[in-house]
Coordinates of C-alpha atoms in Angstrom, one line a residue:
Chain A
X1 CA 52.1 48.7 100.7
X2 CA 48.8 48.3 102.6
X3 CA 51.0 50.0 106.3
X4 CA 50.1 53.2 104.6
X5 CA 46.7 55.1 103.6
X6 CA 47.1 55.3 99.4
X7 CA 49.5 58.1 98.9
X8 CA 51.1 57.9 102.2
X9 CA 48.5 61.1 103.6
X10 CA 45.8 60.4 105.5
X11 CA 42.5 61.2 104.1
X12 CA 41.4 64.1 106.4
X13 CA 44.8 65.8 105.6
X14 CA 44.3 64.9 101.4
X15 CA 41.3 66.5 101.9
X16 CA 42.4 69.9 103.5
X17 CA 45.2 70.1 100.9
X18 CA 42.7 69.9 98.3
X19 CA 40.7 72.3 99.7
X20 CA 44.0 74.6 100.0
X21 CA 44.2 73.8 95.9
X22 CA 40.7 74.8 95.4
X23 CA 41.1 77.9 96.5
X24 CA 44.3 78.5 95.2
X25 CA 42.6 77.7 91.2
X26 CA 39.8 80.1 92.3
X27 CA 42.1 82.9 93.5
X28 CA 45.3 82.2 90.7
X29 CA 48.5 83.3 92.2
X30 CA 47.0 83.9 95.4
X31 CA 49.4 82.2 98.8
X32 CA 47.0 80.0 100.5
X33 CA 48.3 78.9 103.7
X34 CA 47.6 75.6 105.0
X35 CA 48.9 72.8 107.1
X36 CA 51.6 71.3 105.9
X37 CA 52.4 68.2 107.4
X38 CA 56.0 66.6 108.2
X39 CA 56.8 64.3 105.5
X40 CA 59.0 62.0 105.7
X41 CA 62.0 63.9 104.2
X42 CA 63.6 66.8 104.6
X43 CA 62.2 70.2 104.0
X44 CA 64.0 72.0 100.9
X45 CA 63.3 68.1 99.3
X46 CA 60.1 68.9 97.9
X47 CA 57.7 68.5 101.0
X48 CA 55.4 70.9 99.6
X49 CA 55.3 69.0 96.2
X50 CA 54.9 66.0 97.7
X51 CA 52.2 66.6 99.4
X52 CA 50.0 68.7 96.6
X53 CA 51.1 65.6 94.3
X54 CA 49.9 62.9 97.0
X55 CA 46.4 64.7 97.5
X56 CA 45.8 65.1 93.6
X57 CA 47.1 61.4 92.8
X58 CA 44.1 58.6 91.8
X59 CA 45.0 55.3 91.0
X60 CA 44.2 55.4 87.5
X61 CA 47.1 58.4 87.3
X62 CA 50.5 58.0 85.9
X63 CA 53.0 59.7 87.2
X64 CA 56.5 61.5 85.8
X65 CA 59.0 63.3 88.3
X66 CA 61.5 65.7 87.5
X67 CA 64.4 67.5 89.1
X68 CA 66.1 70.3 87.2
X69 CA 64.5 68.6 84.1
X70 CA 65.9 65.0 84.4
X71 CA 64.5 62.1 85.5
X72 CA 67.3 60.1 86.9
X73 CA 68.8 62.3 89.4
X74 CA 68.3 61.7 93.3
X75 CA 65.4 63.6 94.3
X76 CA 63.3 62.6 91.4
X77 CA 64.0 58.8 91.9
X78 CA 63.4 59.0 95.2
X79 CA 59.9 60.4 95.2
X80 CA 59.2 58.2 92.2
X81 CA 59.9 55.7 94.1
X82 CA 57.7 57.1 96.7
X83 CA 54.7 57.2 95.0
X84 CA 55.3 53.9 93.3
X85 CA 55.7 52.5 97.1
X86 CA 52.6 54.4 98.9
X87 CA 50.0 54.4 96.2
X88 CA 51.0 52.1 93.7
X89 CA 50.5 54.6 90.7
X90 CA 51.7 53.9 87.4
X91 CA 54.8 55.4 86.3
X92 CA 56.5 56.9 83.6
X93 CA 59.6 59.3 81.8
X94 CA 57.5 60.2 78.9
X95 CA 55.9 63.8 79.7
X96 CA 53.5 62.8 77.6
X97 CA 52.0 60.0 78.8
X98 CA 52.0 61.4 82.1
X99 CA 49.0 62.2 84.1
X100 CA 50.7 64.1 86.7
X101 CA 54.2 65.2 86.5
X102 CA 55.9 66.2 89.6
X103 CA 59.2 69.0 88.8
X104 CA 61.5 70.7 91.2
X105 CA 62.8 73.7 89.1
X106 CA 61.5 72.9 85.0
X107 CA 59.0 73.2 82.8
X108 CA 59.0 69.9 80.3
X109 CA 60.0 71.0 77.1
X110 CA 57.5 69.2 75.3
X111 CA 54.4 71.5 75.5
X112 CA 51.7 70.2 77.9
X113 CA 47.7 69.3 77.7
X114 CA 44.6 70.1 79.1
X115 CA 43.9 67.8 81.6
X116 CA 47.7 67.1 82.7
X117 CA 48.8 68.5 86.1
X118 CA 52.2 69.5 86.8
X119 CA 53.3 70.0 90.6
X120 CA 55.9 72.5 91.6
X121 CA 58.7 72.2 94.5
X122 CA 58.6 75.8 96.0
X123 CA 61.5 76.5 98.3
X124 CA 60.0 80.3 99.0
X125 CA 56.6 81.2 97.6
X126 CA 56.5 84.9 99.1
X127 CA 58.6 86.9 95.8
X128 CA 58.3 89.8 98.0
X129 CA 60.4 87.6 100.7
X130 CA 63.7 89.5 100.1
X131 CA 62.9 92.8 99.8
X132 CA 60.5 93.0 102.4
X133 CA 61.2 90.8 105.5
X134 CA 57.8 90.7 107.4
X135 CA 55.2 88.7 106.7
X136 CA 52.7 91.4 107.8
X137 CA 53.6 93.4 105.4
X138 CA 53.6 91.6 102.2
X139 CA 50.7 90.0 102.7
X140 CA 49.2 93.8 103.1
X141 CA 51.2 94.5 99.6
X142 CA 49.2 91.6 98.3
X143 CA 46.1 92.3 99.6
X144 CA 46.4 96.3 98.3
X145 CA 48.1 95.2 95.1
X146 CA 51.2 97.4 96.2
X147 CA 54.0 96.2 94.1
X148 CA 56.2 98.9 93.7
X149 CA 59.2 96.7 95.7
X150 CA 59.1 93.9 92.6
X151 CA 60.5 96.6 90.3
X152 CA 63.0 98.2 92.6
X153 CA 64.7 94.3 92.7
X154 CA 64.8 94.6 88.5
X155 CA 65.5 98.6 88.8
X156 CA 68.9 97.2 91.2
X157 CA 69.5 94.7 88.9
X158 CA 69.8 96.5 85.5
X159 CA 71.6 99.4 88.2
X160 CA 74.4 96.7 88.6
X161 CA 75.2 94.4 86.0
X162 CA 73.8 96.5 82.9
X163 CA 70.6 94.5 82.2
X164 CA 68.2 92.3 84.4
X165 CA 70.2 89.6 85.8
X166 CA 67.5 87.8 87.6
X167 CA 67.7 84.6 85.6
X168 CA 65.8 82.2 87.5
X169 CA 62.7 82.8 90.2
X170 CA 61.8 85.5 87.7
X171 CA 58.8 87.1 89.0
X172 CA 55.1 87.0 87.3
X173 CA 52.2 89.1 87.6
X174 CA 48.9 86.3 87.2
X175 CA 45.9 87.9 85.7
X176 CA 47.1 91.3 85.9
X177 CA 46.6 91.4 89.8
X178 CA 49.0 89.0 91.7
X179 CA 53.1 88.9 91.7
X180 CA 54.3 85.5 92.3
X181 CA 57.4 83.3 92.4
X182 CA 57.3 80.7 89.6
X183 CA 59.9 78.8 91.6
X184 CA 63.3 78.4 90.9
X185 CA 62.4 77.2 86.7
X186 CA 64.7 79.4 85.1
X187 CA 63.6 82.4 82.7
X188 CA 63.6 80.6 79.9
X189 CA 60.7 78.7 80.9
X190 CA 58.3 81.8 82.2
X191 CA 56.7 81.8 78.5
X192 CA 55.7 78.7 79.1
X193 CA 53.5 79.3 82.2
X194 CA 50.9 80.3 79.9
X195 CA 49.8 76.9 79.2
X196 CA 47.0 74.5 79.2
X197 CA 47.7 71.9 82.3
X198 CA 46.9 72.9 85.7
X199 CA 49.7 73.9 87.3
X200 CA 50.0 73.6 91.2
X201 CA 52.5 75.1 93.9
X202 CA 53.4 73.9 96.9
X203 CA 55.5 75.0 99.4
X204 CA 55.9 72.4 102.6
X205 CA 58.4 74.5 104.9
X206 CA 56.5 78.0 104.0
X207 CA 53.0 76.1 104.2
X208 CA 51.5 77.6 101.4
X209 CA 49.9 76.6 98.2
X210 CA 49.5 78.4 95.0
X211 CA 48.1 77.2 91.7
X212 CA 47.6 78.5 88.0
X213 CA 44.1 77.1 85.9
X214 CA 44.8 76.5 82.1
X215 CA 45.4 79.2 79.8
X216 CA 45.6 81.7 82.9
X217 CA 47.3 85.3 81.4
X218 CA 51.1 85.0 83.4
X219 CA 53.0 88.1 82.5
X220 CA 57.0 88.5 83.4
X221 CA 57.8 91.8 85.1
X222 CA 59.8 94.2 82.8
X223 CA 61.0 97.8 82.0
X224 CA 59.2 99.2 78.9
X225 CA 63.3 100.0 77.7
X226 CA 64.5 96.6 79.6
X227 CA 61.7 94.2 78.3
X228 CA 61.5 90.8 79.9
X229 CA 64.3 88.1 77.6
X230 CA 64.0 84.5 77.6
X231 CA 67.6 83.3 78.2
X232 CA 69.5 80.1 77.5
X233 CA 73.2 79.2 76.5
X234 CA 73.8 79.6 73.3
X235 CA 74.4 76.4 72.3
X236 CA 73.1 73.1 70.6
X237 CA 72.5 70.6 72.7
X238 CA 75.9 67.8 71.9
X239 CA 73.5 64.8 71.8
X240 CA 70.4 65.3 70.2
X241 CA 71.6 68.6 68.9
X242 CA 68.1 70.8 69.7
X243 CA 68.4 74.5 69.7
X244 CA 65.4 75.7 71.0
X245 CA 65.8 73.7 74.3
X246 CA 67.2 75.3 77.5
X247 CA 70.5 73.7 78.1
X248 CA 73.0 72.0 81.1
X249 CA 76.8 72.9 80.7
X250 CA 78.6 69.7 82.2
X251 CA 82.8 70.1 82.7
X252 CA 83.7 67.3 81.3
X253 CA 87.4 67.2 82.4
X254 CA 89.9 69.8 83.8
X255 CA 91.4 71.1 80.9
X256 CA 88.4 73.2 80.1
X257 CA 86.4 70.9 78.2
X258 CA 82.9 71.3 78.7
X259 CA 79.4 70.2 76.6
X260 CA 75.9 71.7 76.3
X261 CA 73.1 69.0 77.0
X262 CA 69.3 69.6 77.2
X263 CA 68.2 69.3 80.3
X264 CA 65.3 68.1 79.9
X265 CA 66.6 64.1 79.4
X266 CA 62.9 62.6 78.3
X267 CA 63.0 65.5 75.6
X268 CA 66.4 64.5 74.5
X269 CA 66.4 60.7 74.7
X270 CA 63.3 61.1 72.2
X271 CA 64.5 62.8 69.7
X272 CA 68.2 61.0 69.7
X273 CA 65.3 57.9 69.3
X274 CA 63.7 59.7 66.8
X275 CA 66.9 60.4 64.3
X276 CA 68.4 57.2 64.9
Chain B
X1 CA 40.8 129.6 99.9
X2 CA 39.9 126.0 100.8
X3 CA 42.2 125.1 103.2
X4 CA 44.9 121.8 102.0
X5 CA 44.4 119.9 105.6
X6 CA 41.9 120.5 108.0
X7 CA 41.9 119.0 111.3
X8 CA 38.9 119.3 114.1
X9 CA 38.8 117.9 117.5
X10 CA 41.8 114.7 116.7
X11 CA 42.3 112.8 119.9
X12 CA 44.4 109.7 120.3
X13 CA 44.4 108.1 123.7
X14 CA 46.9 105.3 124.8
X15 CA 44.7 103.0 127.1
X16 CA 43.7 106.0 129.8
X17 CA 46.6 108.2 129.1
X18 CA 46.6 110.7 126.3
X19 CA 48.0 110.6 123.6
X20 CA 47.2 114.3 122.0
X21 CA 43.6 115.7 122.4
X22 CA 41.1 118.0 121.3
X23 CA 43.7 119.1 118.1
X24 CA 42.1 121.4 115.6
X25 CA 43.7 123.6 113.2
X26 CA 43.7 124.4 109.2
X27 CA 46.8 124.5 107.2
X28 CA 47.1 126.4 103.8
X29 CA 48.5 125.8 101.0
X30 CA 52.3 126.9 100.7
X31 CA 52.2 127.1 104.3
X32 CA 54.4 125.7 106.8
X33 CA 53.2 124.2 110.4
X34 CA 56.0 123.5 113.2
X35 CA 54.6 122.1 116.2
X36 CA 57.0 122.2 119.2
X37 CA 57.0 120.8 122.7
X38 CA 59.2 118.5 124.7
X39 CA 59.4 114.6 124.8
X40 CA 56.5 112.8 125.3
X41 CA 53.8 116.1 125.0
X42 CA 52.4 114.2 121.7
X43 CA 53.8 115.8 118.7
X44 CA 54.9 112.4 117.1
X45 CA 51.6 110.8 118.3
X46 CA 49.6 113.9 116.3
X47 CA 51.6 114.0 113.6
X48 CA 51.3 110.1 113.0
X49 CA 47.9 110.5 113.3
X50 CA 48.1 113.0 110.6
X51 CA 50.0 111.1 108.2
X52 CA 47.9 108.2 108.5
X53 CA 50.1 106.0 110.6
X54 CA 48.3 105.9 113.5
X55 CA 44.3 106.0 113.4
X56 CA 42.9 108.6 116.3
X57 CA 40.1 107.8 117.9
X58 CA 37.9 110.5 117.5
X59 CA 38.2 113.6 115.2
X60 CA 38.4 113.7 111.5
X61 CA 41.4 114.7 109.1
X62 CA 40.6 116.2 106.1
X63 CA 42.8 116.3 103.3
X64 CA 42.3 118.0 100.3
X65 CA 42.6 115.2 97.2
X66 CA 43.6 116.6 93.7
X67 CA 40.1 114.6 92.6
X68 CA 36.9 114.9 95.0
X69 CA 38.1 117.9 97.3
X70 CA 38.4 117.4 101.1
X71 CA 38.2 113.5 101.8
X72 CA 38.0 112.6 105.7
X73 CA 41.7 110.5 105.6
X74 CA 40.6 108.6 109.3
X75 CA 37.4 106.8 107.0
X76 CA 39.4 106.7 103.6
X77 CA 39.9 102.9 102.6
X78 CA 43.4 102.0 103.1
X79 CA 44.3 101.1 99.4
X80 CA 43.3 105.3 99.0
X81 CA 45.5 106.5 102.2
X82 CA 48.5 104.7 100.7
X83 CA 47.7 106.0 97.5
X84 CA 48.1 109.7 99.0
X85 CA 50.8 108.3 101.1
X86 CA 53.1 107.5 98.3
X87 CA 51.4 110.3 95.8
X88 CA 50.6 113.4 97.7
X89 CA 52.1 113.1 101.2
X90 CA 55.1 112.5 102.0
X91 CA 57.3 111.5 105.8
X92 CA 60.5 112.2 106.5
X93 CA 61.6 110.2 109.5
X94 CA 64.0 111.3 112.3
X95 CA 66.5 108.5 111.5
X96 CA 67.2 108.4 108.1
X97 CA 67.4 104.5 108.2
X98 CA 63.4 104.4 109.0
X99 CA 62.7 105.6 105.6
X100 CA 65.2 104.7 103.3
X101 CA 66.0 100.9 102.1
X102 CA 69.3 100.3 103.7
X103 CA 69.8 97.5 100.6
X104 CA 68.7 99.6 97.9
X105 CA 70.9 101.5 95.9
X106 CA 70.0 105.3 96.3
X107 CA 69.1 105.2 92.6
X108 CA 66.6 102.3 94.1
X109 CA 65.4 104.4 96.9
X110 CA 64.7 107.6 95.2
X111 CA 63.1 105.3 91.9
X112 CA 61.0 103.0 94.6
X113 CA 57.9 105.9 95.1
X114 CA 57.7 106.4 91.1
X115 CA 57.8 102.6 90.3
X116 CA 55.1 102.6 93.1
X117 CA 53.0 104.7 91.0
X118 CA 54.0 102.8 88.0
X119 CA 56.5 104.5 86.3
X120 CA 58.2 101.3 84.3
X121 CA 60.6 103.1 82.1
X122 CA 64.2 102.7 83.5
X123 CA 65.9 105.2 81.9
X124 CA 63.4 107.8 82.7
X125 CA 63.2 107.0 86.7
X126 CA 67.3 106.9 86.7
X127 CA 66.7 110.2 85.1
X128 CA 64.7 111.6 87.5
X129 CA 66.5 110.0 90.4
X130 CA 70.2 112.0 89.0
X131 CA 68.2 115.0 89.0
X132 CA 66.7 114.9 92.2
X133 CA 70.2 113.1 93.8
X134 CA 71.6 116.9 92.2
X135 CA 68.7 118.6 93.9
X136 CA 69.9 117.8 97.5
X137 CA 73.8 117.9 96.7
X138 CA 74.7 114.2 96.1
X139 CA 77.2 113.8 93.6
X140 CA 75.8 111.7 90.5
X141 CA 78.2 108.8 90.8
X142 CA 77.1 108.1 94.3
X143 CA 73.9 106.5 92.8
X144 CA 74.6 103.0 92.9
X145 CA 76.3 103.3 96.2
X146 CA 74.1 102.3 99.0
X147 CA 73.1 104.3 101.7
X148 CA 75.1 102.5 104.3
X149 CA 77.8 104.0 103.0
X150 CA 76.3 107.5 103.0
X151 CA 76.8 110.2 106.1
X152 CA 74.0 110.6 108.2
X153 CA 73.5 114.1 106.7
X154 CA 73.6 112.4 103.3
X155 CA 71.5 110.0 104.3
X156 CA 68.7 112.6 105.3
X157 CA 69.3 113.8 102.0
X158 CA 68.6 111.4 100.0
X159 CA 65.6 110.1 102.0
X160 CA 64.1 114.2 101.6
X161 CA 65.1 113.4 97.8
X162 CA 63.0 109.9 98.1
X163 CA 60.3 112.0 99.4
X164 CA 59.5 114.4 97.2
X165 CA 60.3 112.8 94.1
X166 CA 56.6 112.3 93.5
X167 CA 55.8 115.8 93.6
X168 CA 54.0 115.8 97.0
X169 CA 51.2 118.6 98.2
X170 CA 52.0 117.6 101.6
X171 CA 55.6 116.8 103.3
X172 CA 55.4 115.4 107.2
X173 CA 58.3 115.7 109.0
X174 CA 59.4 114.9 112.3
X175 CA 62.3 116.0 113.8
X176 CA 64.6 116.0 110.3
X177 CA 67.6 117.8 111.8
X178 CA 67.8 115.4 114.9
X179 CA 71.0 113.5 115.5
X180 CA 72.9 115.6 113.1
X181 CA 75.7 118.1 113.8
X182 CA 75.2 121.8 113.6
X183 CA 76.7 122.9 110.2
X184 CA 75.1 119.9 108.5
X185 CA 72.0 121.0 110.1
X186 CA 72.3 124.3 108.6
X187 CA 72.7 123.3 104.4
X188 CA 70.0 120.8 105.7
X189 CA 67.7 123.7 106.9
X190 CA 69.0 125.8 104.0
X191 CA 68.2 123.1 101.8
X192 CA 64.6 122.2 103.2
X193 CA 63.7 125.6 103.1
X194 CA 64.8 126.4 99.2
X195 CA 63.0 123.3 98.4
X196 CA 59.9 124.3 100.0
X197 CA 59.9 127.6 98.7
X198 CA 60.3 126.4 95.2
X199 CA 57.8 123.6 94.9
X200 CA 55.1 125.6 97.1
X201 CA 54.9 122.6 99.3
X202 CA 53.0 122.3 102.5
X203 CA 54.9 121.5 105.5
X204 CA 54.1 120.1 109.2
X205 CA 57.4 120.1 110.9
X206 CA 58.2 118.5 114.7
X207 CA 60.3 119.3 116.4
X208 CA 62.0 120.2 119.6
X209 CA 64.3 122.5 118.2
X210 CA 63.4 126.0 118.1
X211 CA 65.8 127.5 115.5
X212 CA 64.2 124.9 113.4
X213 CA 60.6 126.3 113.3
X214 CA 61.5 130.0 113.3
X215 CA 63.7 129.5 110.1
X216 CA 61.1 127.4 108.1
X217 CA 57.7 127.6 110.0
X218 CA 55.3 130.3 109.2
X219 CA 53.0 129.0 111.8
X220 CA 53.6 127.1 115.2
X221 CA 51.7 124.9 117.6
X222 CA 53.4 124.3 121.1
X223 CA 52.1 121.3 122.9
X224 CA 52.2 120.2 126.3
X225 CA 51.0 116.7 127.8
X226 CA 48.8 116.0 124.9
X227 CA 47.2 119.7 124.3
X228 CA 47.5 122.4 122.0
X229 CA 48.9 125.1 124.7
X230 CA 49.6 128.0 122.1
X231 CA 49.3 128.7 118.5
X232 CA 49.8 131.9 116.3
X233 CA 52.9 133.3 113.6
X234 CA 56.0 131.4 114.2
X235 CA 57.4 135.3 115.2
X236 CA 54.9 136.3 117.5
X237 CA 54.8 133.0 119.6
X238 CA 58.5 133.3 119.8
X239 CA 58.9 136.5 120.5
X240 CA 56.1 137.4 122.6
X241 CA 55.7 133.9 124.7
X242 CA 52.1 134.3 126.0
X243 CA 51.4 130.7 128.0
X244 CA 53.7 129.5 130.9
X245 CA 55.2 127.0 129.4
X246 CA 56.1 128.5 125.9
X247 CA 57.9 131.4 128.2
X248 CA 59.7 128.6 129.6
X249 CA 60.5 126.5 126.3
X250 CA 61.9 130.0 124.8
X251 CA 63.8 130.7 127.8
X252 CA 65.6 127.7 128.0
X253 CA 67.6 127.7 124.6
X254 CA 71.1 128.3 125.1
X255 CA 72.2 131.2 123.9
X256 CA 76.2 131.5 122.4

């Protein structure tokens, strides 16, 4: 499409985004405001995403999108489609072929490389935001490394239901200095943060981008009696039959009948490929 | 003895108006400080000031730190004054709901200060958090009830029990029997005053309510449009009124 700059962004704005990511890699886990532009969606869509993916994109990339772990649902085809429409990049379902990989709310199962880049949708980057309403202040608990709050949310939680319920949006401490929001990725997928892609956040309604550098030390906040558990269903997966990967319940009709799939589908499809 | 807080010469102005000046005293420790005076003669503006809340702009407030002796709290790096605030000091606010978490379970509230200094063993801060619930009369299975659903005299309990969970040196307080009714006042008062005696805490107390300072206060400031009109025992000052307007404050309270 030759209407729109490559990537849909103009350069000057590609430009301060990266310059938003830089310092985000510098400082990891640190909220770096900057000026996120109206896309053309809506926010809670991925805006944020979008636009970190559209200012890291080259031609040469290849490019993977996910939502909730598949790649066929709405959101991902859409901004596949995006991307294949603005800049013309390659694209793909394989996570490992992928150059960049775009996710609203997974990690890939298949474990991820140095020089990949996985983007993250962030609905609500402050994971202070609930606890503490202004602004003001959390950024002054950031700033002074006052994160006594984070734990009151786990003490309330174990309080209540008997153990720490939180179960997605678990929050991280980032080279034993900042708390952050991984997102909405469930649990389950906190170990993996520890890993050797650069991972980028960005949040488009919030305006602020945060970012992890490879092999950065992400820690899940626990109780030393309460320590942090990696949760799925405990199930196989009914099609490819995986146990280690986290898992979708689908209702399959209204008598009660239900099935555990992977969520991940690229992870899935290959090893159903793989056995047959 | 060194003295726990020493104050010289603490003003706080308001654009031209004053806020409280020329403020000097020392305060010992184990001892209790009530500073009286009516609305607007600057007790909550000195006291603020005190606790860190507000910075003055000239004078120095120094507070005695379990490390390097008397540290100048006005030029202390923030990161170190919220260290005392949630370590050594504590503030017990007029209305309850300014210091609690109105969300927050009262296990939550009273845990949240030793969390803050890193405590990260649950069943030891619920621990602590029954025992100091027990402390100032609330019943154990109130603590996963929030404290929206607590009495306002329960509610200054628990936020006294929030306070001093942490062991504090120092305990602020400004005006902690307003807004409640008489005979809750007077376990409140009863209670304050056992606990002070017991840990050996340091007190500054505002307030506008005489019977206040003369049951808990060994000491007494009255203040009036911004100055220190009259200091000296809590008895003497009370009983023997020297200044106009301390004759007049004593005077006024309604006798039964």
């Amino acid at each position: 499409m030759k209407e729109y700059n490559f990537a849909y962004l103009d350069e000057q704005t590609k430009r301060m985004i990266r310059r938003a990511i830089l310092k985000g890699l510098a400082i990891p886990g640190y909220q770096v405001p900057f000026a996120s532009r109206e896309m053309p969606m809506p926010y809670g869509w991925g805006t944020g995403g979008v636009q970190v993916s559209a200012a890291v994109l080259t031609p040469d990339d290849t490019l993977k999108v996910i939502d909730q772990g598949a790649d066929d649902t709405t959101n991902a085809v859409s901004i596949r489609r995006f991307f294949q429409r603005t800049a013309g990049v390659a694209v793909t379902e394989k996570t490992g072929e992928a150059s960049v990989i775009q996710t609203r709310h997974r990690i890939p199962e298949q474990a991820l490389r140095e020089g990949q880049i996985i983007v993250y949708q962030v609905p609500i980057p402050e994971p202070l935001r609930f606890l503490e309403p202004s602004e003001v202040e959390t950024r002054k608990m950031h700033a002074l490394e006052d994160y006594g709050l984070m734990h009151v949310k786990l003490y309330e939680d174990i309080s209540q239901h008997g153990d720490i319920a939180t179960a997605y949006a678990y929050p991280v401490k980032v080279e034993g200095r900042y708390v952050m929001d991984p997102s909405p990725i469930p649990k389950f997928d906190n170990p993996k943060l520890d890993m050797a892609a650069i991972q980028l956040f960005g949040a488009g309604r919030e305006q602020r981008i945060y970012a992890l550098p490879p092999y950065t030390k992400v820690v899940s906040l626990d109780f030393d009696d309460y320590p942090f558990q990696p949760t799925k269903a405990d199930h196989a997966c009914a099609l490819c039959g995986s146990t280690s990967s986290y898992l979708d319940e689908l209702i399959t009709d209204d008598a009660g009948g239900r099935m555990f799939i992977c969520s991940d589908t690229d992870y899935c499809a290959t090893r159903v490929e793989d056995a047959a | 003895m060194t003295p726990l807080l020493q104050v010289e010469n603490l003003a706080k102005y308001y654009g031209a108006r004053i806020g409280c000046t020329d403020v000097s005293f020392d305060l010992y420790p184990g001892e209790v400080m009530g500073i009286v005076g009516e609305s607007g003669s600057g007790k909550s503006t000195l006291l603020n000031c005190l606790a860190g809340h507000l910075k003055p702009d000239h004078g120095a407030v120094r507070f005695a730190t379990r490390s390097d002796g008397l540290r100048d709290t006005v030029t202390m790096s923030e990161p170190e004054r919220r260290m005392l605030g949630r370590t050594d000091w504590a503030f017990v606010h007029q209305h309850a709901r300014d210091g609690l978490r109105m969300n927050v379970s009262a296990g939550g509230n009273v845990g949240e200060r030793l969390m803050a200094v890193n405590a990260r063993h649950y069943g030891d801060i619920r621990e602590q958090a029954i025992d100091w619930l027990g402390r100032v009369e609330i019943t154990q299975d109130r603590i996963d009830d929030r404290p929206t659903a607590f009495s306002g005299g329960m509610q200054q309990r628990l936020q006294i029990a929030r306070n001093l969970v942490t062991g504090p040196r120092l305990v602020f307080m400004d005006e902690p029997t307003g807004g409640l009714d008489v005979s809750v006042q007077a376990r409140l008062l009863d209670l304050l005053r056992g606990l002070v005696r017991d840990m050996g805490l340091s007190a500054i107390i505002v307030t506008h309510d005489l019977a206040v300072v003369r049951l808990l206060a060994d000491r007494l400031m009255v203040m009036k449009d911004g100055h220190v009109v009259e200091t000296g025992l809590t008895d003497q000052v009370l009983d023997d009124p020297q200044h106009g307007y301390t004759q007049l404050l004593v005077s006024s309270v309604l006798q039964v």
